[in-house]
mmCIF file of C-alpha atoms in Angstrom:
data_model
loop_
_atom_site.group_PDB
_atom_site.id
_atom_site.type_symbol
_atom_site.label_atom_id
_atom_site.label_comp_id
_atom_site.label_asym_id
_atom_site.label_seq_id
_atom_site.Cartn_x
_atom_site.Cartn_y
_atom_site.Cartn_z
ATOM 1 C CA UNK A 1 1.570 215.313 -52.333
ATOM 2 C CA UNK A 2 -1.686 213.630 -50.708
ATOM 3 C CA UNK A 3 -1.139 210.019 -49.212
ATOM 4 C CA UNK A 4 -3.162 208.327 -51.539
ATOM 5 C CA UNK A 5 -1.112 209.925 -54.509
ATOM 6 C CA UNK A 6 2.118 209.040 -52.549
ATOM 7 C CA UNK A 7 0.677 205.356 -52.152
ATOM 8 C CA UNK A 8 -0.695 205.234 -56.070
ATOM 9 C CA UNK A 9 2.865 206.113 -57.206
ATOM 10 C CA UNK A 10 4.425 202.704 -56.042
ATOM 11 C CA UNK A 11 2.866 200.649 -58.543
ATOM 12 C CA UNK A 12 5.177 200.251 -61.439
ATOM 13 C CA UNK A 13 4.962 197.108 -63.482
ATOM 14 C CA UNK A 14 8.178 196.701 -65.225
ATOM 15 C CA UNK A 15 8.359 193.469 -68.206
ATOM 16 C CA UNK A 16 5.154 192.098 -65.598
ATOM 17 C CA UNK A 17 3.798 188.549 -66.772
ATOM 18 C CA UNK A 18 0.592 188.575 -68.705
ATOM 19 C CA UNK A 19 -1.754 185.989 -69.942
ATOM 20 C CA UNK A 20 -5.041 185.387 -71.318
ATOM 21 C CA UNK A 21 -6.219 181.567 -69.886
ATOM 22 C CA UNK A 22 -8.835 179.548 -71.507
ATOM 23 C CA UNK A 23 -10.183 176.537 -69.371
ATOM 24 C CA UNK A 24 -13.190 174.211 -70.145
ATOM 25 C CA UNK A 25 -14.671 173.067 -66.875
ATOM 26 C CA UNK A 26 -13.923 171.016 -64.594
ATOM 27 C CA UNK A 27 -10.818 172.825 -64.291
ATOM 28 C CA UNK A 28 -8.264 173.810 -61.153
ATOM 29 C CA UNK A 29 -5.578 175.909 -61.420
ATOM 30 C CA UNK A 30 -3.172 175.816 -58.230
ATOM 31 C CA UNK A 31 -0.864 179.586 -58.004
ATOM 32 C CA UNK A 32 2.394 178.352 -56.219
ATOM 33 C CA UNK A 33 4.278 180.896 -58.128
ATOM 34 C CA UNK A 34 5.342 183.430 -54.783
ATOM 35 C CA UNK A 35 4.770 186.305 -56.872
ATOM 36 C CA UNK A 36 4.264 189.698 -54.924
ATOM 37 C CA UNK A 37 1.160 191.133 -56.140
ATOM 38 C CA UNK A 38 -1.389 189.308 -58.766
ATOM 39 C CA UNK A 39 -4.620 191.025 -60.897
ATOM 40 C CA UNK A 40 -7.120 188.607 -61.872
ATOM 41 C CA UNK A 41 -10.412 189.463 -64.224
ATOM 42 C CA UNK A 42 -12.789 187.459 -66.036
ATOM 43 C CA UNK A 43 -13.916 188.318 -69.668
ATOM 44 C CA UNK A 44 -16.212 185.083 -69.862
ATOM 45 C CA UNK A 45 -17.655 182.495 -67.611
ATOM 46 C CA UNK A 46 -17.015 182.365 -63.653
ATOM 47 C CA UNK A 47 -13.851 181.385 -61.401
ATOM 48 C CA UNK A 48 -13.426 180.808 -57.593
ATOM 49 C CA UNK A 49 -10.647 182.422 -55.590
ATOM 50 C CA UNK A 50 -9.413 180.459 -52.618
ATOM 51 C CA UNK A 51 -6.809 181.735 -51.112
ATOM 52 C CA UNK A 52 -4.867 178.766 -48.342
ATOM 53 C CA UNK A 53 -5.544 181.401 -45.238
ATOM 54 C CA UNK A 54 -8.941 183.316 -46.146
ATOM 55 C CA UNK A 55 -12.470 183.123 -47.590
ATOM 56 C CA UNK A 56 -13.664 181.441 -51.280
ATOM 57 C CA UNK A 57 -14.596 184.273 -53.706
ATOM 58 C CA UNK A 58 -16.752 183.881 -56.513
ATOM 59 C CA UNK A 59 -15.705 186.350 -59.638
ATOM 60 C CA UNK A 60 -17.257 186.954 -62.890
ATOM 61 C CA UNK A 61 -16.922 188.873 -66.157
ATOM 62 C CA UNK A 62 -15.684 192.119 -65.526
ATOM 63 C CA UNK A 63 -15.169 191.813 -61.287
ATOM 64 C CA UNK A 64 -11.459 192.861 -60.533
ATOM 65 C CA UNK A 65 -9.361 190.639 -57.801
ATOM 66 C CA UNK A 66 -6.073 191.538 -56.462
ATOM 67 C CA UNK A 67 -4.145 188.768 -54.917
ATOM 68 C CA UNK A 68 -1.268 189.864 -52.226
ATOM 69 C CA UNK A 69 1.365 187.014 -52.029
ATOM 70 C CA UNK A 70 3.573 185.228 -51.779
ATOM 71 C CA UNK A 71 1.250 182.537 -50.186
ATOM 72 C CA UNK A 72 -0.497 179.828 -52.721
ATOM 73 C CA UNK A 73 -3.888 180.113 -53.577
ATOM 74 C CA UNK A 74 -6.395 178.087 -55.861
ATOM 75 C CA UNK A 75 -8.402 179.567 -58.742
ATOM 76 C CA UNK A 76 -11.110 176.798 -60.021
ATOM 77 C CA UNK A 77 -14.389 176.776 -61.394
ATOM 78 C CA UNK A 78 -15.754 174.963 -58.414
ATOM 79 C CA UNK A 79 -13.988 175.020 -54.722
ATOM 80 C CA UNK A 80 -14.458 171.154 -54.953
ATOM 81 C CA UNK A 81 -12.549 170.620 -58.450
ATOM 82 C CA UNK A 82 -9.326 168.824 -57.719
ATOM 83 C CA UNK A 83 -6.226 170.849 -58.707
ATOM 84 C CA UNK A 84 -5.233 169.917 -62.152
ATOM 85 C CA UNK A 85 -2.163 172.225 -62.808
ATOM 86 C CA UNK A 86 0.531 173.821 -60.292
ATOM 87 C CA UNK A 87 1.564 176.727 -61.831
ATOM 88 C CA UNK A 88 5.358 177.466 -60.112
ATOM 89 C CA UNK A 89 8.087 179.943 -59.879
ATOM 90 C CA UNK A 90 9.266 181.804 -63.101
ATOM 91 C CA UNK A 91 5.142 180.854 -64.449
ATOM 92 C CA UNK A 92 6.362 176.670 -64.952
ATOM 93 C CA UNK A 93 3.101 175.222 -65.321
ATOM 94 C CA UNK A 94 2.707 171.404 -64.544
ATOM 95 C CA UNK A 95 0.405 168.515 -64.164
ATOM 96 C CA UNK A 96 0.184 166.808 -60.763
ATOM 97 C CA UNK A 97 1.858 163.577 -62.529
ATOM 98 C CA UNK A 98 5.016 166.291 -62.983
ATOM 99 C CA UNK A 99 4.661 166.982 -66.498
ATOM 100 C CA UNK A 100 5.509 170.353 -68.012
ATOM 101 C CA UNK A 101 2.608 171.642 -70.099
ATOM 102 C CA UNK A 102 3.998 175.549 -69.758
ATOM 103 C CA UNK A 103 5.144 174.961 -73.695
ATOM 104 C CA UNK A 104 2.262 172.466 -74.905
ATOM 105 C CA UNK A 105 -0.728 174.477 -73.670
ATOM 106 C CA UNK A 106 0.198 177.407 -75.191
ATOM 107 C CA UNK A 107 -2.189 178.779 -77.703
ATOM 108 C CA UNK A 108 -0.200 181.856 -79.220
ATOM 109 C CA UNK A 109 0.791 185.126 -77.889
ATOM 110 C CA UNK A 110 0.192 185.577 -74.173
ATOM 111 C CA UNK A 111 -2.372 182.929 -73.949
ATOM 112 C CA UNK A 112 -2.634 179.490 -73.210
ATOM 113 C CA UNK A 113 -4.981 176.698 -71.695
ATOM 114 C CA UNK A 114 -7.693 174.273 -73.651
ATOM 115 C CA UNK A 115 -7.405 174.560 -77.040
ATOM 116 C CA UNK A 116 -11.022 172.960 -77.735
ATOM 117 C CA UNK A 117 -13.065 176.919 -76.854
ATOM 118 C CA UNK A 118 -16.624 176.725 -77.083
ATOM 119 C CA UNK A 119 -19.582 179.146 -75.157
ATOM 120 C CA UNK A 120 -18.813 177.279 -72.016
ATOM 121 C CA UNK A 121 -15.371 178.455 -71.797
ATOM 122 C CA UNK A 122 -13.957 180.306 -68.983
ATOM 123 C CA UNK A 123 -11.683 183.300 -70.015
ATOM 124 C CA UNK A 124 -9.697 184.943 -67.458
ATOM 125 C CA UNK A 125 -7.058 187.944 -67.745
ATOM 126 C CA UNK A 126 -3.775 187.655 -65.156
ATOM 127 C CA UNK A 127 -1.431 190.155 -64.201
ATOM 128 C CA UNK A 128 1.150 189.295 -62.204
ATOM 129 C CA UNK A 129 4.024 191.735 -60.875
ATOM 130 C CA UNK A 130 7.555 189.802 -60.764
ATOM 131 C CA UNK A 131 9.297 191.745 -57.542
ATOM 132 C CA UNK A 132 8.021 193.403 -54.838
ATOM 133 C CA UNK A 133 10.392 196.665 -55.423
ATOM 134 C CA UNK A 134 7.717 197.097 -58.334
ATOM 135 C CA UNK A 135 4.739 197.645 -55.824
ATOM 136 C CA UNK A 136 6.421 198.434 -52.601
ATOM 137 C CA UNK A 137 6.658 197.555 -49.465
ATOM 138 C CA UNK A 138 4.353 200.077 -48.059
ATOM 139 C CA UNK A 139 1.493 199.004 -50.487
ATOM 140 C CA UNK A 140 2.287 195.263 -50.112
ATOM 141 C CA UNK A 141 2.358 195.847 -45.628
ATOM 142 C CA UNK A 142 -1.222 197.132 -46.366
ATOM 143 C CA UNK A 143 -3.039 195.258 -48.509
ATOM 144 C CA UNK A 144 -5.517 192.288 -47.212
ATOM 145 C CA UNK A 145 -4.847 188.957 -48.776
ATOM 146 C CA UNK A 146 -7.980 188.882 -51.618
ATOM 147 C CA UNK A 147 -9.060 192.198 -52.995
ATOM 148 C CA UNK A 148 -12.280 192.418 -55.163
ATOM 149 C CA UNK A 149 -13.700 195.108 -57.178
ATOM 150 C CA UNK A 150 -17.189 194.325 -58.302
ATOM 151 C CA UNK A 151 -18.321 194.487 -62.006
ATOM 152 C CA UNK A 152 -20.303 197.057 -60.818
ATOM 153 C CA UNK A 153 -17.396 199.661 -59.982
ATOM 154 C CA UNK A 154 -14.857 198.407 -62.520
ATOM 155 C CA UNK A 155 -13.739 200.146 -65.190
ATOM 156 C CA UNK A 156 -14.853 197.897 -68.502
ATOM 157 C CA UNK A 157 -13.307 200.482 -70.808
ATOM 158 C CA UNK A 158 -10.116 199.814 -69.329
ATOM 159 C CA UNK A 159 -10.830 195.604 -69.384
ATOM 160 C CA UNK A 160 -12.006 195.487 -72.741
ATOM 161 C CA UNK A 161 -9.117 197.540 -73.715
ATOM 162 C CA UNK A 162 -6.525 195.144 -72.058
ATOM 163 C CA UNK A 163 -8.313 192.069 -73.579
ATOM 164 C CA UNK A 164 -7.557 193.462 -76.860
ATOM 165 C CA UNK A 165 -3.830 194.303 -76.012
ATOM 166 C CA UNK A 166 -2.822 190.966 -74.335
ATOM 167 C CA UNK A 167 -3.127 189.149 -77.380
ATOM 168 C CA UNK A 168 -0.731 191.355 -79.775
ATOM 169 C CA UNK A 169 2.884 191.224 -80.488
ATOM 170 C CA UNK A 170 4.089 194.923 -81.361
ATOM 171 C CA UNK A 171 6.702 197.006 -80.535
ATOM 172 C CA UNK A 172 6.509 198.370 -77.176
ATOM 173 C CA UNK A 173 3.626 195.906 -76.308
ATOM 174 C CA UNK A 174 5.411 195.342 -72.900
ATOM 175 C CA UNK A 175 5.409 198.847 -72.271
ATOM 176 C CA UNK A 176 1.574 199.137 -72.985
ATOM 177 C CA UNK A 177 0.775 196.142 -71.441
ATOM 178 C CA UNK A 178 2.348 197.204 -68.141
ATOM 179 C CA UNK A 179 0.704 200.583 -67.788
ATOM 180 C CA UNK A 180 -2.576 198.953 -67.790
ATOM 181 C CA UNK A 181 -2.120 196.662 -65.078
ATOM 182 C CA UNK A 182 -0.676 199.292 -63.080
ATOM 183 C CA UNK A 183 -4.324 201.764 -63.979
ATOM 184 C CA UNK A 184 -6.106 198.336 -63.789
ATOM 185 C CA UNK A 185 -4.578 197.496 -59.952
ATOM 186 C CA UNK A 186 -4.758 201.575 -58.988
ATOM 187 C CA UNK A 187 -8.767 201.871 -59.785
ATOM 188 C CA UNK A 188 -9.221 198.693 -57.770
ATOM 189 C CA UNK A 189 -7.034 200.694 -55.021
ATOM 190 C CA UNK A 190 -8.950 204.212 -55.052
ATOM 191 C CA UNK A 191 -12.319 201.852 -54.927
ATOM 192 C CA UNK A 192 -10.964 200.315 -51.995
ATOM 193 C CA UNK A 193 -9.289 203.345 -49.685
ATOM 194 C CA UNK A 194 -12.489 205.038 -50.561
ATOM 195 C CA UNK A 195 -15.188 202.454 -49.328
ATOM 196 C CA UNK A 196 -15.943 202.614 -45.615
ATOM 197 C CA UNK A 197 -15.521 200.247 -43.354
ATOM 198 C CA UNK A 198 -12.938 198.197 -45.994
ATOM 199 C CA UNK A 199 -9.991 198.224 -43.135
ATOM 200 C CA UNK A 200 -7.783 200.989 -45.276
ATOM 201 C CA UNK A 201 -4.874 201.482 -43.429
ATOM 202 C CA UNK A 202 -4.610 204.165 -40.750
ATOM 203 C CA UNK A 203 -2.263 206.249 -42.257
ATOM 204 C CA UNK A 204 -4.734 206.610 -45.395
ATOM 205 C CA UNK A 205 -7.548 207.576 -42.921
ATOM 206 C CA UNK A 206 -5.522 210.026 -40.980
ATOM 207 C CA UNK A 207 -5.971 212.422 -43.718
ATOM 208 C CA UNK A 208 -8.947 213.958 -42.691
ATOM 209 C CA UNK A 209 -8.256 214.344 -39.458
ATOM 210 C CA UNK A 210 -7.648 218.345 -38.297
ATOM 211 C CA UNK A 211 -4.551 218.018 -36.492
ATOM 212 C CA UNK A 212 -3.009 214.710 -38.207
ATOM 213 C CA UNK A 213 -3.811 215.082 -41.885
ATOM 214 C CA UNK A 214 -1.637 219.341 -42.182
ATOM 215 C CA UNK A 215 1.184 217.340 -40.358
ATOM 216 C CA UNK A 216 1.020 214.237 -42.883
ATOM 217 C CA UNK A 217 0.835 216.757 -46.168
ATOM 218 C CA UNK A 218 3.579 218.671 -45.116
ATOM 219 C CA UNK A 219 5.751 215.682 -44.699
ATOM 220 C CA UNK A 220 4.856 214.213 -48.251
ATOM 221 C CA UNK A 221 5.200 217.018 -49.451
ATOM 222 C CA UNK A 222 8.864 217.845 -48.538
ATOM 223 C CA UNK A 223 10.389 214.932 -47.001
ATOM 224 C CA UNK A 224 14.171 215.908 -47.055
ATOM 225 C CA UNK A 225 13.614 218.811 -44.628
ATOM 226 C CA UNK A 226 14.636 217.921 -41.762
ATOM 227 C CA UNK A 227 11.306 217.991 -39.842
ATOM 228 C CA UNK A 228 10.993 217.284 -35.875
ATOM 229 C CA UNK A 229 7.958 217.129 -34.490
ATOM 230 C CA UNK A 230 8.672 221.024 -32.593
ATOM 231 C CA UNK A 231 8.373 222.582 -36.575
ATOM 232 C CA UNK A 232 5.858 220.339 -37.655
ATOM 233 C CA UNK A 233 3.387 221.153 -34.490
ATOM 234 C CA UNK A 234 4.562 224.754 -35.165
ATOM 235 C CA UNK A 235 3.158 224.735 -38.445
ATOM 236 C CA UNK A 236 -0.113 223.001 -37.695
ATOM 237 C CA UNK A 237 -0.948 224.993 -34.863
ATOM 238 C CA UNK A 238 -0.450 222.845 -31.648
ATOM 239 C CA UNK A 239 1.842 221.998 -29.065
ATOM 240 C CA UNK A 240 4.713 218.944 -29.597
ATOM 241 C CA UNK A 241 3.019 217.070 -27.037
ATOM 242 C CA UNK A 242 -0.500 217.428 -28.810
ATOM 243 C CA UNK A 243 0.762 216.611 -31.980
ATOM 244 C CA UNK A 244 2.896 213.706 -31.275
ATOM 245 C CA UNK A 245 0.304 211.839 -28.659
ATOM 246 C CA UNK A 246 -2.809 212.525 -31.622
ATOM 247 C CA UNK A 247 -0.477 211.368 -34.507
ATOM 248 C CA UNK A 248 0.999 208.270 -32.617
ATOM 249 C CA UNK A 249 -2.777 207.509 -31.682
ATOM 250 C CA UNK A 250 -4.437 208.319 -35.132
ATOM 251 C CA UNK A 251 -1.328 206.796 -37.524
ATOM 252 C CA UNK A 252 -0.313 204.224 -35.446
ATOM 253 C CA UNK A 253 3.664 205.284 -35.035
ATOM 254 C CA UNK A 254 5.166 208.693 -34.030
ATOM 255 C CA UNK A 255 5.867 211.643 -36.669
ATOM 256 C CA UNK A 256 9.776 210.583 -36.822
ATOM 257 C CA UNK A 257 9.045 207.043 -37.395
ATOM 258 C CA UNK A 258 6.585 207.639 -40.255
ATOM 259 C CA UNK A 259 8.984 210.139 -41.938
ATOM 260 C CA UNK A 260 11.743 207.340 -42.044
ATOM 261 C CA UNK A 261 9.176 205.011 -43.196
ATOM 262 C CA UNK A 262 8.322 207.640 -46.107
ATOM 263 C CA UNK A 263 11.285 208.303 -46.852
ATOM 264 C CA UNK A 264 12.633 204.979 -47.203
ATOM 265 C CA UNK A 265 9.353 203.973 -49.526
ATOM 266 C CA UNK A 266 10.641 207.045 -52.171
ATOM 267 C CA UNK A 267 14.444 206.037 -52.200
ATOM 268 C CA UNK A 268 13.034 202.584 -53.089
ATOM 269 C CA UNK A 269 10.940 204.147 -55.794
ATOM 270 C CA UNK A 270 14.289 206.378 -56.803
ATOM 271 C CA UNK A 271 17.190 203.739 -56.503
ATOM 272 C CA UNK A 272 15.125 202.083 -59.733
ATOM 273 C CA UNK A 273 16.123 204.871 -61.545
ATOM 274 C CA UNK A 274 18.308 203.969 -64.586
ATOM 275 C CA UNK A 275 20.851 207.016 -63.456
ATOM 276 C CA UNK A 276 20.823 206.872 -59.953
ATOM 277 C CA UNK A 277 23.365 206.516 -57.224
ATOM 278 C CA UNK A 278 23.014 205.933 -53.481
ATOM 279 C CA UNK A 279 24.262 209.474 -52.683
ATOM 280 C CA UNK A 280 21.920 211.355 -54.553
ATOM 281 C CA UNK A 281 18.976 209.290 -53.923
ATOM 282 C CA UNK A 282 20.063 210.078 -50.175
ATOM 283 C CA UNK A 283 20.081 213.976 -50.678
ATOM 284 C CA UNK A 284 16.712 213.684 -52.337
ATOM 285 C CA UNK A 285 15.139 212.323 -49.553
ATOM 286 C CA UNK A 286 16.501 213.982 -46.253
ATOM 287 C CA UNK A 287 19.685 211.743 -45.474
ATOM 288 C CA UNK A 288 23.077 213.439 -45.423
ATOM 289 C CA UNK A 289 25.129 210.709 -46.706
ATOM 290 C CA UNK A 290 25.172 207.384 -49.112
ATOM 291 C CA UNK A 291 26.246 206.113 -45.741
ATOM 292 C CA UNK A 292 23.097 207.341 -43.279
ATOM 293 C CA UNK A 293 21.301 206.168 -46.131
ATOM 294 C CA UNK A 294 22.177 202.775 -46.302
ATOM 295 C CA UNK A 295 22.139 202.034 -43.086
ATOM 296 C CA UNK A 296 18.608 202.766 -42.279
ATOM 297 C CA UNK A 297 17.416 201.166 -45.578
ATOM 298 C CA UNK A 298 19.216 198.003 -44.377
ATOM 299 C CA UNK A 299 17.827 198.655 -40.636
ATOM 300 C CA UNK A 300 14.530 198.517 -42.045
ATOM 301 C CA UNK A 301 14.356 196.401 -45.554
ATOM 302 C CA UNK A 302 16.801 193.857 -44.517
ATOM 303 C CA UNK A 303 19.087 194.813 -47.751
ATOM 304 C CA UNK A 304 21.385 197.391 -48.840
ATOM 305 C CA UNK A 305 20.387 199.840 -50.997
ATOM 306 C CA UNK A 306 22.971 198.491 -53.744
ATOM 307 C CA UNK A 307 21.839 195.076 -53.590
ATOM 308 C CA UNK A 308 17.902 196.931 -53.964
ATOM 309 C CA UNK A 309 19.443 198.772 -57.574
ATOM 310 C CA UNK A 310 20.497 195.367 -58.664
ATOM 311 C CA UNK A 311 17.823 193.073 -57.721
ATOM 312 C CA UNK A 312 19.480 190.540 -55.109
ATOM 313 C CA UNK A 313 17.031 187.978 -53.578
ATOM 314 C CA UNK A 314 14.876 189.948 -50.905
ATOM 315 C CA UNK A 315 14.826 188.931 -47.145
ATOM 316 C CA UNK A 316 11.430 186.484 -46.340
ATOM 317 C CA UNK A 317 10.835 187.413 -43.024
ATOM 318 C CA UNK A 318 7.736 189.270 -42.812
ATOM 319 C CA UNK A 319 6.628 192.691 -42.052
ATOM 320 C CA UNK A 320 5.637 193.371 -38.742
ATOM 321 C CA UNK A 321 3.482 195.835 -39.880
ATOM 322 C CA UNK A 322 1.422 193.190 -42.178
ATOM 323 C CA UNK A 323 -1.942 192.844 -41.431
ATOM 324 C CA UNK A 324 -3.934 189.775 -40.562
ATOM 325 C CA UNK A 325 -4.620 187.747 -44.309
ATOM 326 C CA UNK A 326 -8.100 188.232 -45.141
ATOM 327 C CA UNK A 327 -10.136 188.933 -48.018
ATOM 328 C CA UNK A 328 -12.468 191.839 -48.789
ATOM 329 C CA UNK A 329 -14.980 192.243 -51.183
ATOM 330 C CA UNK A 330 -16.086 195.953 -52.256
ATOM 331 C CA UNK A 331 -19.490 197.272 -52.185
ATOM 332 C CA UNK A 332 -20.794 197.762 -55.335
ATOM 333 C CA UNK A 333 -22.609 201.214 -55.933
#
């Protein structure tokens, strides 16, 4: 397993909120909602993103944002429009008098906003993952604040097909619906660890490097051995010392450290599994007991692995590993 497939697998929308919104300018929308991960699209008219720590974006029909949270940001059809609605936790939408207009704004299945649609309309698509275990941490530590795939680079098959979706009420609609956010937010990923210069994080770029890229695959691809850095400089070709002073300077932590880190990310991914149990999730990824398990998961997430399976409240203080909030927009090709 590569590291971009490895980092690809995390996203996993499961029963994530969807909505087609139709606003008639001047309009101001105000995201206080502390969700994980957003995907925002237009399908008519313009929008500005302004995210509280970062730079205004303009998108239009067809570009492709990604918002990391769980800090507010503003999306309005001007950056001067005053905010109109505060759209909360659990997607309560209200008026800045306090009124709750999440019911009486609602214009049928999965979409809501002005009623009174005409050709200057704005339509926008949102996708917004409800927990972070459904992206991952490792995804979530490495994403800038504002992500934006040009029109240019997007896939409008896969828009056009979502705008039809978001609007129907069929079995398994939830199911559908989620598996095209999650192709919808992974080609806005591959656009982004591919362009250069877009500040993809060092353990994506490592790949290609000679000595650092064999010693990453081999880890992915078997992470319950139980690796030192000796057999994995063995198996690359080099000496410990070489391997551990060019991975440490090229990934940005030592072999060891990135292996927990790996393995960690997977038993997140695993402990969601209907049938799973600490102990074998621990087997599967290199840990000889529920216990050894849970104790570095803690160490590291701040919660037990139990409380993970079950969905207790996660801890808020940050990542250390998170980078500076910024926003990046995507050359188009």
């Amino acid at each position: 397993m590569d590291t971009l497939t490895g980092l690809l697998e995390g996203p996993k929308a499961r029963g994530a909120f969807l909505l087609k919104s139709v606003f008639n300018p001047p309009w101001s929308l105000r995201v206080e909602d502390r969700a994980p991960l957003s995907i925002v699209t237009m399908v008519h008219g313009e929008a500005w993103l302004l995210p509280d720590d970062g730079t205004p974006v303009r998108i239009g029909p067809g570009d492709v944002a990604v918002v990391r949270g769980p800090d507010p940001y503003t999306v309005a059809d001007s950056p001067d429009t005053p905010v109109q609605i505060t759209v909360g936790p659990e997607q309560r939408c209200s008026t800045q008098d306090g009124e709750d207009v999440t019911e009486t704004m609602s214009l049928g299945v999965r979409t809501w906003g002005d009623p009174l649609q005409d050709a200057g309309s704005a339509v926008m698509l949102s996708g917004t993952y409800q927990a972070p275990s459904e992206i991952g941490r490792r995804l979530l530590s490495a994403l800038p604040t504002l992500l934006v795939r040009p029109a240019e680079t997007a896939d409008h098959t896969l828009i056009t097909l979502l705008t039809a979706e978001i609007g129907k009420d069929e079995p398994g609609q939830e199911i559908v619906l989620d598996r095209l956010l999650d192709l919808l937010l992974i080609g806005v990923l591959r656009a982004w660890l591919a362009a250069p210069g877009s500040g993809a994080p060092m353990w994506y770029r490592a790949q290609s490097d000679p000595v650092v890229g064999p010693a990453l695959r081999l880890l992915h691809e078997n992470p319950a051995h139980g690796w030192t850095v000796e057999e994995l400089a063995l198996k690359v070709g080099v000496s410990r010392a070489s391997l551990a002073r060019r991975f440490t300077d090229v990934v940005g932590e030592p072999p060891v450290a990135y292996l927990t880190g790996w393995r960690l990310t997977l038993a997140a991914d695993l402990l969601r599994e209907p049938d799973a149990t600490v102990a074998t999730v621990a087997r599967r990824v290199g840990y000889s007991s529920a216990f050894a398990l849970s104790t570095a998961f803690k160490r590291v997430r701040g919660i037990s692995p139990q409380d993970f399976r079950t969905g207790a409240a996660r801890p808020t203080a940050p990542d250390p590993r998170t980078p500076p909030r910024r926003t990046v927009v995507l050359p188009a090709l």
